[in-house]
PDB file of C-alpha atoms and ligand atoms in Angstrom:
ATOM      1  CA  MET A   5      22.359 -34.687 -17.815  1.00 47.00           C
ATOM      2  CA  ASP A   6      23.665 -33.289 -21.024  1.00 47.00           C
ATOM      3  CA  GLY A   7      24.254 -29.578 -21.357  1.00 46.00           C
ATOM      4  CA  GLY A   8      26.896 -29.029 -18.657  1.00 53.00           C
ATOM      5  CA  GLY A   9      24.581 -28.816 -15.680  1.00 80.00           C
ATOM      6  CA  LYS A  10      22.481 -25.943 -17.093  1.00 94.00           C
ATOM      7  CA  ASN A  11      18.808 -25.712 -16.175  1.00 96.00           C
ATOM      8  CA  ILE A  12      16.521 -27.652 -18.487  1.00 98.00           C
ATOM      9  CA  TRP A  13      12.929 -26.380 -18.560  1.00 98.00           C
ATOM     10  CA  ILE A  14      10.239 -28.558 -20.094  1.00 98.00           C
ATOM     11  CA  ILE A  15       7.072 -26.486 -20.136  1.00 99.00           C
ATOM     12  CA  ALA A  16       3.692 -27.842 -21.240  1.00 98.00           C
ATOM     13  CA  ASN A  17       0.998 -25.419 -22.350  1.00 98.00           C
ATOM     14  CA  TRP A  18      -2.375 -27.058 -22.695  1.00 98.00           C
ATOM     15  CA  LYS A  19      -3.987 -23.954 -24.215  1.00 98.00           C
ATOM     16  CA  SER A  20      -7.825 -24.231 -24.151  1.00 98.00           C
ATOM     17  CA  ASN A  21      -7.863 -27.987 -23.634  1.00 98.00           C
ATOM     18  CA  LYS A  22      -8.752 -30.516 -20.882  1.00 98.00           C
ATOM     19  CA  THR A  23     -11.630 -30.701 -18.459  1.00 98.00           C
ATOM     20  CA  ILE A  24     -10.704 -30.864 -14.798  1.00 98.00           C
ATOM     21  CA  GLN A  25     -10.982 -34.678 -14.878  1.00 98.00           C
ATOM     22  CA  GLU A  26      -8.789 -34.942 -17.987  1.00 98.00           C
ATOM     23  CA  ALA A  27      -6.267 -32.629 -16.352  1.00 98.00           C
ATOM     24  CA  LEU A  28      -6.174 -34.790 -13.197  1.00 98.00           C
ATOM     25  CA  ASP A  29      -5.815 -37.979 -15.272  1.00 98.00           C
ATOM     26  CA  TRP A  30      -2.787 -36.406 -17.000  1.00 98.00           C
ATOM     27  CA  ILE A  31      -1.207 -35.473 -13.671  1.00 98.00           C
ATOM     28  CA  SER A  32      -1.657 -39.018 -12.315  1.00 98.00           C
ATOM     29  CA  ALA A  33      -0.165 -40.471 -15.494  1.00 98.00           C
ATOM     30  CA  VAL A  34       2.812 -38.105 -15.694  1.00 98.00           C
ATOM     31  CA  GLY A  35       3.616 -37.168 -12.056  1.00 98.00           C
ATOM     32  CA  PRO A  36       4.902 -40.559 -10.828  1.00 98.00           C
ATOM     33  CA  LYS A  37       7.129 -40.964 -13.908  1.00 98.00           C
ATOM     34  CA  LEU A  38       9.102 -37.735 -13.451  1.00 98.00           C
ATOM     35  CA  GLU A  39      12.618 -37.872 -12.014  1.00 95.00           C
ATOM     36  CA  LYS A  40      13.556 -35.408  -9.305  1.00 96.00           C
ATOM     37  CA  ARG A  41      16.667 -33.564 -10.488  1.00 95.00           C
ATOM     38  CA  GLU A  42      18.016 -30.256  -9.296  1.00 93.00           C
ATOM     39  CA  ASN A  43      18.331 -28.646 -12.704  1.00 96.00           C
ATOM     40  CA  LEU A  44      15.238 -30.221 -14.356  1.00 98.00           C
ATOM     41  CA  LYS A  45      12.194 -27.966 -14.184  1.00 98.00           C
ATOM     42  CA  VAL A  46       8.977 -29.455 -15.547  1.00 98.00           C
ATOM     43  CA  VAL A  47       6.067 -27.028 -15.698  1.00 98.00           C
ATOM     44  CA  ILE A  48       2.422 -27.540 -16.529  1.00 98.00           C
ATOM     45  CA  CYS A  49       0.448 -24.460 -17.631  1.00 98.00           C
ATOM     46  CA  THR A  50      -3.223 -25.363 -17.246  1.00 98.00           C
ATOM     47  CA  THR A  51      -6.479 -23.558 -17.934  1.00 98.00           C
ATOM     48  CA  PHE A  52      -7.654 -21.199 -15.201  1.00 98.00           C
ATOM     49  CA  THR A  53     -10.510 -23.660 -14.543  1.00 98.00           C
ATOM     50  CA  ALA A  54      -8.233 -26.599 -13.798  1.00 98.00           C
ATOM     51  CA  ILE A  55      -5.394 -24.815 -12.007  1.00 98.00           C
ATOM     52  CA  GLU A  56      -6.583 -25.228  -8.426  1.00 98.00           C
ATOM     53  CA  GLU A  57      -7.302 -28.960  -8.750  1.00 98.00           C
ATOM     54  CA  VAL A  58      -4.021 -29.525 -10.625  1.00 98.00           C
ATOM     55  CA  LYS A  59      -2.099 -27.721  -7.912  1.00 98.00           C
ATOM     56  CA  LYS A  60      -3.699 -29.851  -5.208  1.00 98.00           C
ATOM     57  CA  ALA A  61      -2.989 -33.077  -7.130  1.00 98.00           C
ATOM     58  CA  VAL A  62       0.679 -32.109  -7.564  1.00 98.00           C
ATOM     59  CA  MET A  63       1.028 -31.317  -3.871  1.00 98.00           C
ATOM     60  CA  VAL A  64      -0.730 -34.491  -2.689  1.00 98.00           C
ATOM     61  CA  GLY A  65       1.378 -36.645  -5.034  1.00 98.00           C
ATOM     62  CA  ASN A  66       4.557 -34.674  -4.171  1.00 98.00           C
ATOM     63  CA  TYR A  67       5.386 -34.657  -7.869  1.00 98.00           C
ATOM     64  CA  PRO A  68       8.329 -32.616  -9.240  1.00 98.00           C
ATOM     65  CA  LEU A  69       5.961 -30.459 -11.278  1.00 98.00           C
ATOM     66  CA  ILE A  70       5.679 -26.694 -11.231  1.00 98.00           C
ATOM     67  CA  VAL A  71       2.184 -25.334 -11.885  1.00 98.00           C
ATOM     68  CA  GLY A  72       1.743 -22.319 -14.132  1.00 98.00           C
ATOM     69  CA  SER A  73      -0.886 -20.271 -15.963  1.00 98.00           C
ATOM     70  CA  GLN A  74      -1.060 -19.352 -19.655  1.00 98.00           C
ATOM     71  CA  ASP A  75      -1.680 -15.650 -19.062  1.00 98.00           C
ATOM     72  CA  LEU A  76      -2.581 -13.196 -16.315  1.00 98.00           C
ATOM     73  CA  SER A  77      -4.171  -9.761 -16.006  1.00 98.00           C
ATOM     74  CA  PRO A  78      -2.185  -6.610 -16.771  1.00 98.00           C
ATOM     75  CA  PHE A  79      -4.073  -5.055 -13.824  1.00 98.00           C
ATOM     76  CA  PRO A  80      -4.086  -5.612 -10.090  1.00 98.00           C
ATOM     77  CA  GLU A  81      -7.216  -6.933  -8.307  1.00 97.00           C
ATOM     78  CA  GLY A  82     -10.345  -4.844  -8.622  1.00 98.00           C
ATOM     79  CA  ALA A  83     -12.869  -3.834 -11.252  1.00 98.00           C
ATOM     80  CA  TYR A  84     -11.527  -5.703 -14.280  1.00 98.00           C
ATOM     81  CA  THR A  85     -14.298  -8.078 -15.367  1.00 98.00           C
ATOM     82  CA  GLY A  86     -13.091 -11.450 -16.604  1.00 97.00           C
ATOM     83  CA  GLU A  87      -9.454 -10.973 -15.732  1.00 98.00           C
ATOM     84  CA  GLU A  88      -7.287 -13.200 -13.511  1.00 98.00           C
ATOM     85  CA  PRO A  89      -4.905 -11.021 -11.490  1.00 98.00           C
ATOM     86  CA  ALA A  90      -1.487 -12.203 -10.361  1.00 98.00           C
ATOM     87  CA  ILE A  91      -2.276 -11.505  -6.717  1.00 98.00           C
ATOM     88  CA  ILE A  92      -4.970 -14.222  -6.840  1.00 98.00           C
ATOM     89  CA  LEU A  93      -3.208 -16.554  -9.323  1.00 98.00           C
ATOM     90  CA  LYS A  94      -0.128 -16.754  -7.115  1.00 98.00           C
ATOM     91  CA  GLN A  95      -2.060 -19.096  -4.827  1.00 98.00           C
ATOM     92  CA  PHE A  96      -1.589 -21.716  -7.562  1.00 98.00           C
ATOM     93  CA  ALA A  97       0.834 -20.475 -10.242  1.00 98.00           C
ATOM     94  CA  GLU A  98       4.585 -20.138  -9.854  1.00 98.00           C
ATOM     95  CA  LEU A  99       5.093 -19.222 -13.514  1.00 99.00           C
ATOM     96  CA  SER A 100       2.959 -17.555 -16.190  1.00 98.00           C
ATOM     97  CA  ILE A 101       3.324 -17.561 -19.966  1.00 98.00           C
ATOM     98  CA  ILE A 102       3.055 -13.965 -21.194  1.00 98.00           C
ATOM     99  CA  GLY A 103       2.861 -12.595 -24.735  1.00 98.00           C
ATOM    100  CA  HIS A 104       2.174 -15.821 -26.618  1.00 98.00           C
ATOM    101  CA  SER A 105       1.732 -15.043 -30.351  1.00 97.00           C
ATOM    102  CA  GLU A 106      -1.887 -16.172 -30.179  1.00 97.00           C
ATOM    103  CA  ARG A 107      -2.601 -13.523 -27.612  1.00 98.00           C
ATOM    104  CA  ARG A 108      -0.840 -10.930 -29.707  1.00 97.00           C
ATOM    105  CA  GLN A 109      -2.803 -12.004 -32.848  1.00 96.00           C
ATOM    106  CA  ASN A 110      -6.224 -12.846 -31.463  1.00 97.00           C
ATOM    107  CA  PHE A 111      -6.514 -10.554 -28.474  1.00 97.00           C
ATOM    108  CA  GLY A 112      -4.589  -7.477 -29.604  1.00 96.00           C
ATOM    109  CA  GLU A 113      -1.913  -7.863 -26.956  1.00 97.00           C
ATOM    110  CA  THR A 114       0.724  -5.176 -27.385  1.00 97.00           C
ATOM    111  CA  ASP A 115       4.264  -4.861 -26.044  1.00 96.00           C
ATOM    112  CA  GLU A 116       2.888  -2.360 -23.541  1.00 97.00           C
ATOM    113  CA  MET A 117       0.380  -4.905 -22.234  1.00 98.00           C
ATOM    114  CA  VAL A 118       3.092  -7.547 -22.103  1.00 98.00           C
ATOM    115  CA  SER A 119       5.170  -5.192 -19.967  1.00 98.00           C
ATOM    116  CA  LYS A 120       2.267  -4.551 -17.605  1.00 98.00           C
ATOM    117  CA  LYS A 121       1.640  -8.294 -17.222  1.00 98.00           C
ATOM    118  CA  VAL A 122       5.324  -8.872 -16.526  1.00 98.00           C
ATOM    119  CA  LYS A 123       5.206  -6.251 -13.808  1.00 98.00           C
ATOM    120  CA  GLN A 124       2.142  -7.823 -12.215  1.00 98.00           C
ATOM    121  CA  ALA A 125       3.847 -11.228 -12.290  1.00 98.00           C
ATOM    122  CA  LEU A 126       7.075  -9.980 -10.794  1.00 98.00           C
ATOM    123  CA  ASP A 127       5.268  -7.964  -8.087  1.00 98.00           C
ATOM    124  CA  ASN A 128       3.550 -11.184  -7.056  1.00 98.00           C
ATOM    125  CA  GLN A 129       6.497 -13.599  -7.202  1.00 98.00           C
ATOM    126  CA  ILE A 130       5.298 -15.356 -10.386  1.00 98.00           C
ATOM    127  CA  THR A 131       8.040 -16.102 -12.915  1.00 98.00           C
ATOM    128  CA  PRO A 132       7.108 -14.487 -16.244  1.00 98.00           C
ATOM    129  CA  LEU A 133       7.921 -16.621 -19.281  1.00 98.00           C
ATOM    130  CA  VAL A 134       7.743 -14.171 -22.156  1.00 98.00           C
ATOM    131  CA  CYS A 135       7.239 -15.535 -25.663  1.00 98.00           C
ATOM    132  CA  VAL A 136       9.282 -13.834 -28.360  1.00 98.00           C
ATOM    133  CA  GLN A 137       8.582 -14.393 -32.016  1.00 95.00           C
ATOM    134  CA  GLY A 138      11.948 -13.255 -33.375  1.00 95.00           C
ATOM    135  CA  LYS A 139      15.073 -11.243 -32.698  1.00 93.00           C
ATOM    136  CA  GLU A 140      13.146  -7.947 -32.690  1.00 93.00           C
ATOM    137  CA  THR A 141      10.613  -8.798 -29.975  1.00 95.00           C
ATOM    138  CA  GLN A 142      11.080  -6.602 -26.912  1.00 92.00           C
ATOM    139  CA  VAL A 143      11.933  -8.221 -23.566  1.00 97.00           C
ATOM    140  CA  PRO A 144      10.593  -6.210 -20.660  1.00 98.00           C
ATOM    141  CA  GLU A 145      12.810  -5.349 -17.684  1.00 97.00           C
ATOM    142  CA  GLY A 146      13.094  -7.973 -14.981  1.00 97.00           C
ATOM    143  CA  VAL A 147      12.375 -10.937 -17.280  1.00 98.00           C
ATOM    144  CA  LYS A 148      14.788 -13.861 -16.803  1.00 98.00           C
ATOM    145  CA  LEU A 149      13.138 -16.517 -18.969  1.00 98.00           C
ATOM    146  CA  ILE A 150      11.878 -16.291 -22.544  1.00 98.00           C
ATOM    147  CA  ALA A 151      10.730 -18.737 -25.226  1.00 98.00           C
ATOM    148  CA  TYR A 152      11.692 -18.180 -28.839  1.00 98.00           C
ATOM    149  CA  GLU A 153       8.635 -19.335 -30.771  1.00 98.00           C
ATOM    150  CA  PRO A 154       8.739 -18.589 -34.519  1.00 98.00           C
ATOM    151  CA  ILE A 155       5.159 -18.455 -35.815  1.00 97.00           C
ATOM    152  CA  PHE A 156       5.849 -20.756 -38.762  1.00 98.00           C
ATOM    153  CA  ALA A 157       6.764 -23.534 -36.332  1.00 98.00           C
ATOM    154  CA  ILE A 158       3.784 -23.342 -34.032  1.00 98.00           C
ATOM    155  CA  GLY A 159       1.495 -26.361 -34.422  1.00 97.00           C
ATOM    156  CA  THR A 160       2.730 -27.020 -37.948  1.00 98.00           C
ATOM    157  CA  GLY A 161       5.051 -29.994 -37.568  1.00 98.00           C
ATOM    158  CA  ASN A 162       7.717 -27.760 -39.127  1.00 98.00           C
ATOM    159  CA  PRO A 163      10.180 -26.802 -36.333  1.00 98.00           C
ATOM    160  CA  ASP A 164      12.970 -24.270 -36.734  1.00 98.00           C
ATOM    161  CA  THR A 165      16.404 -25.846 -37.038  1.00 98.00           C
ATOM    162  CA  PRO A 166      18.210 -26.324 -33.728  1.00 98.00           C
ATOM    163  CA  GLU A 167      21.125 -24.326 -35.152  1.00 98.00           C
ATOM    164  CA  ASN A 168      19.002 -21.293 -36.047  1.00 98.00           C
ATOM    165  CA  ALA A 169      17.137 -21.447 -32.696  1.00 98.00           C
ATOM    166  CA  ASN A 170      20.480 -21.598 -30.936  1.00 98.00           C
ATOM    167  CA  GLU A 171      21.748 -18.545 -32.792  1.00 98.00           C
ATOM    168  CA  ILE A 172      18.630 -16.546 -31.900  1.00 98.00           C
ATOM    169  CA  ALA A 173      18.930 -17.769 -28.270  1.00 98.00           C
ATOM    170  CA  GLU A 174      22.555 -16.632 -28.200  1.00 98.00           C
ATOM    171  CA  ASN A 175      21.494 -13.161 -29.342  1.00 97.00           C
ATOM    172  CA  PHE A 176      18.958 -12.819 -26.556  1.00 97.00           C
ATOM    173  CA  LYS A 177      21.368 -14.243 -24.006  1.00 97.00           C
ATOM    174  CA  GLU A 178      24.087 -11.784 -24.927  1.00 96.00           C
ATOM    175  CA  LYS A 179      21.673  -8.858 -24.929  1.00 96.00           C
ATOM    176  CA  TYR A 180      19.715  -9.589 -21.768  1.00 96.00           C
ATOM    177  CA  GLY A 181      21.634 -12.309 -19.849  1.00 96.00           C
ATOM    178  CA  ILE A 182      18.596 -14.562 -19.603  1.00 98.00           C
ATOM    179  CA  GLU A 183      17.570 -18.197 -20.110  1.00 98.00           C
ATOM    180  CA  VAL A 184      16.052 -18.982 -23.513  1.00 98.00           C
ATOM    181  CA  LEU A 185      13.708 -21.818 -24.441  1.00 98.00           C
ATOM    182  CA  TYR A 186      12.635 -22.970 -27.871  1.00 98.00           C
ATOM    183  CA  GLY A 187       8.981 -23.639 -28.826  1.00 98.00           C
ATOM    184  CA  GLY A 188       7.376 -24.841 -32.044  1.00 98.00           C
ATOM    185  CA  SER A 189       6.587 -28.440 -33.107  1.00 98.00           C
ATOM    186  CA  VAL A 190       8.739 -30.006 -30.387  1.00 98.00           C
ATOM    187  CA  THR A 191       8.198 -33.748 -29.970  1.00 98.00           C
ATOM    188  CA  SER A 192       9.957 -36.635 -28.226  1.00 98.00           C
ATOM    189  CA  LYS A 193      11.882 -37.188 -31.472  1.00 98.00           C
ATOM    190  CA  ASN A 194      13.447 -33.735 -31.767  1.00 98.00           C
ATOM    191  CA  VAL A 195      13.615 -32.465 -28.160  1.00 98.00           C
ATOM    192  CA  LYS A 196      17.182 -33.611 -27.608  1.00 98.00           C
ATOM    193  CA  ASP A 197      18.405 -31.767 -30.688  1.00 98.00           C
ATOM    194  CA  PHE A 198      17.186 -28.499 -29.120  1.00 98.00           C
ATOM    195  CA  VAL A 199      18.125 -28.955 -25.465  1.00 98.00           C
ATOM    196  CA  THR A 200      21.689 -30.003 -26.278  1.00 97.00           C
ATOM    197  CA  MET A 201      22.304 -26.688 -28.005  1.00 98.00           C
ATOM    198  CA  ASP A 202      24.596 -24.473 -25.891  1.00 98.00           C
ATOM    199  CA  ASN A 203      22.249 -21.538 -25.643  1.00 98.00           C
ATOM    200  CA  ILE A 204      18.907 -23.335 -25.301  1.00 98.00           C
ATOM    201  CA  ASN A 205      17.613 -24.036 -21.797  1.00 98.00           C
ATOM    202  CA  GLY A 206      14.625 -26.162 -22.644  1.00 98.00           C
ATOM    203  CA  VAL A 207      11.389 -26.239 -24.600  1.00 99.00           C
ATOM    204  CA  LEU A 208       7.813 -24.964 -24.578  1.00 98.00           C
ATOM    205  CA  VAL A 209       5.453 -27.668 -25.904  1.00 98.00           C
ATOM    206  CA  VAL A 210       1.781 -27.624 -26.770  1.00 98.00           C
ATOM    207  CA  GLY A 211       0.517 -30.296 -29.173  1.00 98.00           C
ATOM    208  CA  ALA A 212       2.855 -33.008 -27.957  1.00 98.00           C
ATOM    209  CA  SER A 213       2.193 -32.159 -24.304  1.00 98.00           C
ATOM    210  CA  LEU A 214      -1.470 -33.109 -24.418  1.00 98.00           C
ATOM    211  CA  ASP A 215      -0.775 -36.837 -24.500  1.00 98.00           C
ATOM    212  CA  PRO A 216       0.735 -37.887 -21.142  1.00 98.00           C
ATOM    213  CA  GLU A 217       2.810 -40.702 -22.619  1.00 98.00           C
ATOM    214  CA  GLU A 218       4.363 -38.480 -25.277  1.00 98.00           C
ATOM    215  CA  PHE A 219       5.051 -35.799 -22.685  1.00 98.00           C
ATOM    216  CA  VAL A 220       6.867 -38.282 -20.429  1.00 98.00           C
ATOM    217  CA  ARG A 221       8.952 -39.338 -23.429  1.00 98.00           C
ATOM    218  CA  ILE A 222       9.799 -35.699 -24.108  1.00 98.00           C
ATOM    219  CA  VAL A 223      11.097 -35.222 -20.542  1.00 98.00           C
ATOM    220  CA  GLN A 224      12.995 -38.508 -20.592  1.00 98.00           C
ATOM    221  CA  ASN A 225      14.600 -37.863 -24.010  1.00 98.00           C
ATOM    222  CA  ALA A 226      15.566 -34.325 -22.948  1.00 98.00           C
ATOM    223  CA  ILE A 227      17.590 -35.514 -19.982  1.00 95.00           C
ATOM    224  CA  ARG A 228      19.101 -38.694 -21.396  1.00 90.00           C
TER     225      ARG A 228
HETATM  226  C1  LIG B  10       2.850 -23.075 -29.190  1.00 69.53           C
HETATM  227  O1  LIG B  10       1.699 -22.918 -29.580  1.00 69.53           O
HETATM  228  O2  LIG B  10       3.364 -22.258 -28.412  1.00 69.53           O
HETATM  229  C2  LIG B  10       3.587 -24.290 -29.567  1.00 69.53           C
HETATM  230  C3  LIG B  10       4.836 -24.403 -29.256  1.00 69.53           C
HETATM  231  O3  LIG B  10       2.814 -25.214 -30.202  1.00 69.53           O
HETATM  232  P1  LIG B  10       3.271 -26.679 -30.701  1.00 69.53           P
HETATM  233  O4  LIG B  10       4.162 -27.297 -29.648  1.00 69.53           O
HETATM  234  O5  LIG B  10       1.997 -27.452 -30.859  1.00 69.53           O
HETATM  235  O6  LIG B  10       3.998 -26.473 -31.964  1.00 69.53           O
END
């Protein structure tokens, strides 16, 4: 693998897409095509509705896929209507995306809430993947994995340049000693340009992850 043996994370975020059946069809199409490699970490972040069935399908198929969620509650279990707490989610999720820009924009998520969610994740052995929108975004204590996702690049077909993403990643690495992913209009055509950058440890993909064939190409091109 390129990149000097560093970890390569390829993380799919389906957002609010896919019925349980569509999710299972995706797993059967992608799972058997994934190579097992020590430093390749392929993650699928499903809806809460599909997560249990997806987890079962991954285990039954023995696929090299890590199952994750797209969010979790800032609170523990208890009287928090509508929330999914980490202590319950950990039955299925090994990783959780936290602080995506859509949650900050549409649901009023603040840095304080992001920190509370990170704490819940860490207390329950779920890896928090914190999304940062630029150099100034705060990274809460204990976080080891972040995704740099500039808003202009999200879902627009207009990715940041690999060089700029690498420079931002270097900043975060130097400041916090963590792994940094890039997210924003990643496809099978540009993934290699990002993952071969010294300071980039993989990608967070939404639009191009929904189609199983394109997602398999993304993984293959990333490790070739
Ligand atoms: C995102 O929404 O986090 C994202 C990276 O979207 P896309 O891959 O579709 O640009």
